[in-house]
XYZ file of N, CA and C in Angstrom:
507
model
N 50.166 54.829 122.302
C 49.595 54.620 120.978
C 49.323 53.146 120.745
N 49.235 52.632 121.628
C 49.042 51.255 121.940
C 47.308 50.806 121.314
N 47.746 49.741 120.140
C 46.442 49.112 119.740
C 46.220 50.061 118.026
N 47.551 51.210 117.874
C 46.973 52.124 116.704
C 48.120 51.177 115.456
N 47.260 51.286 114.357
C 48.370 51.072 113.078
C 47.983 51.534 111.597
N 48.408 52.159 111.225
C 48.044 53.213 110.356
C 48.152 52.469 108.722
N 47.683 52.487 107.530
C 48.342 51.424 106.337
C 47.903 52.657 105.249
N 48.175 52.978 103.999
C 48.085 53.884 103.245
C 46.703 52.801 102.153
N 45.628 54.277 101.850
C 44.300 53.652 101.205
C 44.643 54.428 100.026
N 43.888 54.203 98.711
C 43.546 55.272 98.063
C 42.178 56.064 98.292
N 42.151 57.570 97.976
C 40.851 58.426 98.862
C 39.522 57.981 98.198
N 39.589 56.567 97.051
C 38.380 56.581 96.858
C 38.006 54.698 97.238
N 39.050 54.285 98.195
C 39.000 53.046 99.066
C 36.991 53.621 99.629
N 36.750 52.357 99.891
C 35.397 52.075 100.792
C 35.304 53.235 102.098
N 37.237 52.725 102.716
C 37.221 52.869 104.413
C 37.461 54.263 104.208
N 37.893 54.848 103.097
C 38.780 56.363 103.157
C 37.482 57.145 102.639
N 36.871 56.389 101.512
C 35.307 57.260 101.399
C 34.771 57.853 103.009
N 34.338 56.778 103.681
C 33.780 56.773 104.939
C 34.534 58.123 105.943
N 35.657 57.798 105.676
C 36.137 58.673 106.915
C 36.734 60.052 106.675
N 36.992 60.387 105.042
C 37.126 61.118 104.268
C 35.589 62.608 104.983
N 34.138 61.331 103.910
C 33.257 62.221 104.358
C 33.000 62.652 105.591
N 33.406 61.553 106.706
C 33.030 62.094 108.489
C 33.898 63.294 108.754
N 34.885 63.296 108.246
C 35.755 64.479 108.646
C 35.208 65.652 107.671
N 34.737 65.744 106.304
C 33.929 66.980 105.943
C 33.102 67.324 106.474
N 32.436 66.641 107.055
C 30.841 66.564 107.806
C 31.235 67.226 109.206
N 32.001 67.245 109.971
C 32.670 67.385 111.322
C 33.208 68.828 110.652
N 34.170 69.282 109.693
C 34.173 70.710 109.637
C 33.310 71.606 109.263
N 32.012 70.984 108.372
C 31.071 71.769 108.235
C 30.018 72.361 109.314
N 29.783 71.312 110.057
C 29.164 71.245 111.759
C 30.149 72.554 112.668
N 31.684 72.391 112.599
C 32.354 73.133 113.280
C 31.863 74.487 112.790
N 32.176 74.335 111.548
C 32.804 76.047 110.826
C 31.110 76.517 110.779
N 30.001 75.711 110.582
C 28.769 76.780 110.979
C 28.508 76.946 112.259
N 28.612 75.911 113.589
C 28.078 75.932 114.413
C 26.564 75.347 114.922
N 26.272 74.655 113.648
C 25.258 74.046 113.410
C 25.433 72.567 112.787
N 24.153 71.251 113.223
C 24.473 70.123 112.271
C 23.803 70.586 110.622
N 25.129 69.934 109.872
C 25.001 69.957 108.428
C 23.352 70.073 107.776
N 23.550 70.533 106.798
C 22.061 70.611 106.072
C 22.385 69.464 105.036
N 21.324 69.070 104.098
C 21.377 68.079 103.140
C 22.246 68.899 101.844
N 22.802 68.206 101.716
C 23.941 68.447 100.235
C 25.161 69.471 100.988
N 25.061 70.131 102.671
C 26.851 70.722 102.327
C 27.694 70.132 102.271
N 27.629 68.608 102.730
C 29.072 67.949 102.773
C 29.506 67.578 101.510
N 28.638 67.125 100.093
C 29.030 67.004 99.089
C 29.765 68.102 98.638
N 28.677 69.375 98.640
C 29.334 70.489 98.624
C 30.588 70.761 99.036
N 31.193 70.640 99.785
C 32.605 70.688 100.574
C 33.287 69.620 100.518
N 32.375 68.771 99.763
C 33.383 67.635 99.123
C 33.639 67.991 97.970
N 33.184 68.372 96.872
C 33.618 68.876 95.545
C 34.353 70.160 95.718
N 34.079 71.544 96.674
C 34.934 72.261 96.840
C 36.471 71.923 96.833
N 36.867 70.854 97.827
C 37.733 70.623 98.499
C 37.915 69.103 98.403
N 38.227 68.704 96.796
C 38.583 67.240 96.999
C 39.889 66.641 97.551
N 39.707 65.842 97.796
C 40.805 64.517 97.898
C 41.600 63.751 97.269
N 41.486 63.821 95.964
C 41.553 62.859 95.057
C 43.188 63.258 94.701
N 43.835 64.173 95.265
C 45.227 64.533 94.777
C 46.082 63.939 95.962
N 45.354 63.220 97.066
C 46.184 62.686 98.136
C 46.371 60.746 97.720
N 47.124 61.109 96.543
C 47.264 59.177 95.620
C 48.489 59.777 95.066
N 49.044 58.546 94.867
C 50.642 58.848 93.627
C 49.756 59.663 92.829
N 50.933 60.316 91.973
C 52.050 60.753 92.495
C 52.086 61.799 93.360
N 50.975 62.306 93.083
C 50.970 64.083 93.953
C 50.590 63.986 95.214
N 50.047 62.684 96.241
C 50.238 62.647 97.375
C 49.664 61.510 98.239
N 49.383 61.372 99.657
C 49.046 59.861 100.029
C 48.451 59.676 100.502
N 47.345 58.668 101.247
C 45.939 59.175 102.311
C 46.668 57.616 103.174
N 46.544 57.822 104.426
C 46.796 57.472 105.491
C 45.374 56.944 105.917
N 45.093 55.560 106.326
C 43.979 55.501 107.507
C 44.424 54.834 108.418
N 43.461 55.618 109.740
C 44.482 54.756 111.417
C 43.540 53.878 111.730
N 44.099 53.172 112.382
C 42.742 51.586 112.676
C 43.163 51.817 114.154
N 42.444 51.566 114.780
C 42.479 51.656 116.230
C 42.017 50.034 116.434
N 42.411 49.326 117.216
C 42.055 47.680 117.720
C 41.525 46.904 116.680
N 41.900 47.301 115.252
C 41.320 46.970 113.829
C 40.535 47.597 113.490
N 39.604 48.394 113.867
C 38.279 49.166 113.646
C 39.237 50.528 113.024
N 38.640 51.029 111.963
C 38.862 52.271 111.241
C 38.228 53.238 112.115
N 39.596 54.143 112.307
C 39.128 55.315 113.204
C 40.275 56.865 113.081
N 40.067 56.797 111.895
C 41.025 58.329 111.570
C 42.145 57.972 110.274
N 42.016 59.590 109.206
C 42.846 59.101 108.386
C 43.719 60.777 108.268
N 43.943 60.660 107.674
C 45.290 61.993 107.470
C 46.154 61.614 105.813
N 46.228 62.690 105.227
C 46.575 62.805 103.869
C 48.199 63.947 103.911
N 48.911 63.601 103.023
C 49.893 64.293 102.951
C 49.900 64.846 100.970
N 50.548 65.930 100.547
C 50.427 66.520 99.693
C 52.310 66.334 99.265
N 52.338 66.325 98.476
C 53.896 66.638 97.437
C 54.255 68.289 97.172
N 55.579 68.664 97.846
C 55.354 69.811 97.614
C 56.970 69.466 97.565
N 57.256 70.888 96.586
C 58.901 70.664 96.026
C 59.721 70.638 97.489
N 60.616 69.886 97.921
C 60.975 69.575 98.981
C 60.349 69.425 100.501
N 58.942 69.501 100.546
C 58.103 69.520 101.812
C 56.697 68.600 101.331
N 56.082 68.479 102.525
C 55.086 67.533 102.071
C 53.886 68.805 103.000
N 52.394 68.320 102.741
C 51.474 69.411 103.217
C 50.644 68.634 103.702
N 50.538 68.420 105.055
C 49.362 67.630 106.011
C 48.240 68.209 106.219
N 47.230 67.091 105.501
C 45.886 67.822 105.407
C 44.980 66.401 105.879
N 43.738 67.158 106.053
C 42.597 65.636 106.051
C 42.865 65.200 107.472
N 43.570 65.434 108.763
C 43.792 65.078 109.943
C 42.590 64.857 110.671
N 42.018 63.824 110.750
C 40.815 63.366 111.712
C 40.792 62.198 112.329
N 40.480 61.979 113.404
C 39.959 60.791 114.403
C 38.612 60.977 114.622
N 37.999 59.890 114.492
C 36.887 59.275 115.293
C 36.855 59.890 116.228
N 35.376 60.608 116.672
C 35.330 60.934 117.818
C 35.434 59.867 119.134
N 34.683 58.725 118.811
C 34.698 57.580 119.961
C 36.386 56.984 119.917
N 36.811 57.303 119.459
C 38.651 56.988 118.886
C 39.332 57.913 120.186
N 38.953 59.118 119.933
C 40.138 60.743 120.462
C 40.413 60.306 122.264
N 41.676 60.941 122.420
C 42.114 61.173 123.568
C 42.789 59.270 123.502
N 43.071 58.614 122.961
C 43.602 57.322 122.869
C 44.692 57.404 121.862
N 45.207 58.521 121.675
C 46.688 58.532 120.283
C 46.283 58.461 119.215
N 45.578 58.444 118.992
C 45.127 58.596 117.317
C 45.801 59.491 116.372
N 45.955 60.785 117.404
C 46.512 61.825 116.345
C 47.929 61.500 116.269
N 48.257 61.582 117.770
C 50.089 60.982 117.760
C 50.669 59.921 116.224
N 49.088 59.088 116.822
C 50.094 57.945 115.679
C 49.536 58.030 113.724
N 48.675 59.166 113.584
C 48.984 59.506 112.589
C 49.947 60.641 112.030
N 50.053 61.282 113.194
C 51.239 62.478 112.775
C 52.510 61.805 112.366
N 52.723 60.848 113.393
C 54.450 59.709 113.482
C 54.233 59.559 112.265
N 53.149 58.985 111.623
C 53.200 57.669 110.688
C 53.315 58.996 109.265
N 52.900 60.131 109.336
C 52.714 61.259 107.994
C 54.499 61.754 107.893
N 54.717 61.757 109.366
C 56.365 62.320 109.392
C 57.143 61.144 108.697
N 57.538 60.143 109.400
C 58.012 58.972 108.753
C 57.396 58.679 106.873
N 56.472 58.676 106.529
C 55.780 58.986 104.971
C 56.819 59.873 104.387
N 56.992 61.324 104.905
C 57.386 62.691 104.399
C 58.831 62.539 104.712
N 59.912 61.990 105.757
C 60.886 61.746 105.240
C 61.434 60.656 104.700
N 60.418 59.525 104.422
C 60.773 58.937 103.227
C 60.699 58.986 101.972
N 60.177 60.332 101.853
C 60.076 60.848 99.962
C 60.825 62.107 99.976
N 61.603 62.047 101.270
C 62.591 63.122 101.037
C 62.258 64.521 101.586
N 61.045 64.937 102.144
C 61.166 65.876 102.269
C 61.584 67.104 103.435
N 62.102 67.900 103.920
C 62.912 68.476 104.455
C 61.737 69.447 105.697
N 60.643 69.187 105.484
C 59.777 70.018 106.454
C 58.406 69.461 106.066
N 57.735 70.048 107.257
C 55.882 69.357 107.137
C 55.052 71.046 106.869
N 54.018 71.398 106.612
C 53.544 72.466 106.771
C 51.943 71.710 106.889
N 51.059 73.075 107.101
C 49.799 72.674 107.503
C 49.358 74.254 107.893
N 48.245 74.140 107.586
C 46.917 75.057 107.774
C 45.879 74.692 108.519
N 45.655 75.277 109.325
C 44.464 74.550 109.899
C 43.286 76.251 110.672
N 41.942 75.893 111.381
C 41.138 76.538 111.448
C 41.170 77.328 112.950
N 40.712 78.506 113.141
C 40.912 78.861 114.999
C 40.259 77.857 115.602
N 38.619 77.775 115.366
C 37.973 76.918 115.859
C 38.976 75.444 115.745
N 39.236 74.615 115.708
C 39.892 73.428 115.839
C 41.012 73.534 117.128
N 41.053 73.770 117.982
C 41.628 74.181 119.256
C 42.285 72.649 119.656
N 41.657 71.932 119.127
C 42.486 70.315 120.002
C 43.240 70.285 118.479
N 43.226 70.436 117.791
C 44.308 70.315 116.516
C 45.392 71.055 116.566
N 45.372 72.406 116.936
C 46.125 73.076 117.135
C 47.545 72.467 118.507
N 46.890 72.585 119.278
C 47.140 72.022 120.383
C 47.529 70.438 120.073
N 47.455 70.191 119.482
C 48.278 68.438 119.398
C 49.272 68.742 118.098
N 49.765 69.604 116.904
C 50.607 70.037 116.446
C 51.414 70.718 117.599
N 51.067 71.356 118.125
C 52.405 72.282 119.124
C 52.930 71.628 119.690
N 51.962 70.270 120.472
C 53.027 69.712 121.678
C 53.763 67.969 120.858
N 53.910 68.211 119.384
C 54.523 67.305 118.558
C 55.788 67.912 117.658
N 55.661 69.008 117.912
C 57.151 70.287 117.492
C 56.787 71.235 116.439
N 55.627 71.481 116.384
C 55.040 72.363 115.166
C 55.492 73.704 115.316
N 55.568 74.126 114.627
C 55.889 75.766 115.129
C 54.657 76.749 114.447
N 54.279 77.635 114.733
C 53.333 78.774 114.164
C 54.340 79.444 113.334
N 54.057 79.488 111.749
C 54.731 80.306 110.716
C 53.858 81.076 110.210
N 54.411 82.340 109.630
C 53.214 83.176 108.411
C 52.665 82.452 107.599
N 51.572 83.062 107.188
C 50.714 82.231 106.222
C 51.394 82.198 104.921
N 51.013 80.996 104.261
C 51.908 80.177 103.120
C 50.773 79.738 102.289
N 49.525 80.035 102.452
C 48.371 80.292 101.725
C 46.964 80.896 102.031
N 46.059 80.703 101.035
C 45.133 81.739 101.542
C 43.319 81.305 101.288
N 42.848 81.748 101.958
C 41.692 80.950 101.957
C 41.107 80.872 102.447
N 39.435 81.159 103.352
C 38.433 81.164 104.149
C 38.698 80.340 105.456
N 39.457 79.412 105.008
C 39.260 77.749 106.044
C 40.693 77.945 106.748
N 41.968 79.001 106.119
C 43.296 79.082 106.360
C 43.802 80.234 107.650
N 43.346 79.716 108.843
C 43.666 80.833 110.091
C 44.900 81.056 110.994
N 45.466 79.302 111.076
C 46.831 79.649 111.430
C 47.438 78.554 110.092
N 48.885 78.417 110.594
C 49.741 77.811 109.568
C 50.865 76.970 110.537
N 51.279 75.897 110.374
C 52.229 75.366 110.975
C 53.505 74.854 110.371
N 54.539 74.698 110.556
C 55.545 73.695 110.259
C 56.536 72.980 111.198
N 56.853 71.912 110.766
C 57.887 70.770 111.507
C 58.582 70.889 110.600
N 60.355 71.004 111.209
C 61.323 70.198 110.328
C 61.658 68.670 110.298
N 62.009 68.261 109.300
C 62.380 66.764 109.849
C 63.571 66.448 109.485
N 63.889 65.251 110.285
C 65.204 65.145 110.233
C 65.494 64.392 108.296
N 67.112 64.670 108.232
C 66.778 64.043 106.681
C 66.955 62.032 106.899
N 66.613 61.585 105.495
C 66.577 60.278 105.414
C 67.838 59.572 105.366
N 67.763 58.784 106.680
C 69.229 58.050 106.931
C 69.798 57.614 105.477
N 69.778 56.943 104.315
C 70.383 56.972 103.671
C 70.811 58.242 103.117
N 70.033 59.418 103.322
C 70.585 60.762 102.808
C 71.658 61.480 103.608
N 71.604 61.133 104.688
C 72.590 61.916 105.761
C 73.788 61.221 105.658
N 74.399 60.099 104.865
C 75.640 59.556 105.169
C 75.940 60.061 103.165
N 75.275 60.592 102.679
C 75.439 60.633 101.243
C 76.165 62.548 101.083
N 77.372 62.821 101.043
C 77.903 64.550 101.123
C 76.848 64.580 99.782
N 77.229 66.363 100.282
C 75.833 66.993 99.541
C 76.898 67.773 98.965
């Protein structure tokens, strides 16, 4: 993961606009099988905003690869768990850790606000997503929501927060 460092934006930053929309644009391309038409990505940007990944209800992550912005990842507030969403790299980025070192950097985020597990939804088509949750400790759980875009479901436990583990419960 050498050359990656991840810093928290808000989703309506310049760099998080940018990479926000490349990653709508990249599932709309996937999920038709076709490049985008004019107006779906707005479209699937107002479907499916962003704007809840900021205090308090949650956080947007962008990864810089050699300084250059190249992938961001968002986490959600959920009563003891956090919900990883928005996971994208740069295509000219992938196969260089990108995902590694935004997953590290969402886990480390999520047990520093305490929370006790990761979950995530993600699409069949997305096969390298899938596949880079499993071999990071994800497990395949029943579905935990519902929704056109919602095909499998994942979760990580995490360990709790060193000041929490020396504190009896």
């Amino acid at each position: 993961m050498t050359g990656w460092h991840t810093r928290l934006d808000p989703p309506d930053a310049p760099v998080a606009r940018v990479l926000l929309r490349e990653y709508m644009a990249e599932m709309v391309r996937r999920w038709y099988g076709r490049p985008e038409r004019p107006g779906e990505v707005d479209a699937a940007l107002t479907e499916m905003p962003s704007d809840d990944l900021a205090p308090p209800t949650g956080l947007l992550m962008t990864a810089h690869h050699d300084g250059l912005p190249a992938g961001c990842a968002g986490l959600r507030w959920r009563p003891g768990w956090a919900e990883l969403t928005r996971l994208y790299v740069r295509p000219a980025h992938r196969g260089a850790g990108g995902g590694a070192a935004l997953l590290a950097a969402a886990e480390a985020y999520a047990v520093d606000a305490g929370a006790a597990r990761i979950r995530l939804d993600t699409r069949s088509d997305l096969v390298e997503a899938r596949a880079l949750y499993t071999r990071h400790g994800y497990r395949e759980i029943p579905a935990y929501t519902s929704g056109p875009y919602a095909q499998h479901w994942f979760e990580k436990s995490l360990p709790a927060r060193v000041d929490d583990a020396a504190t009896p419960r």
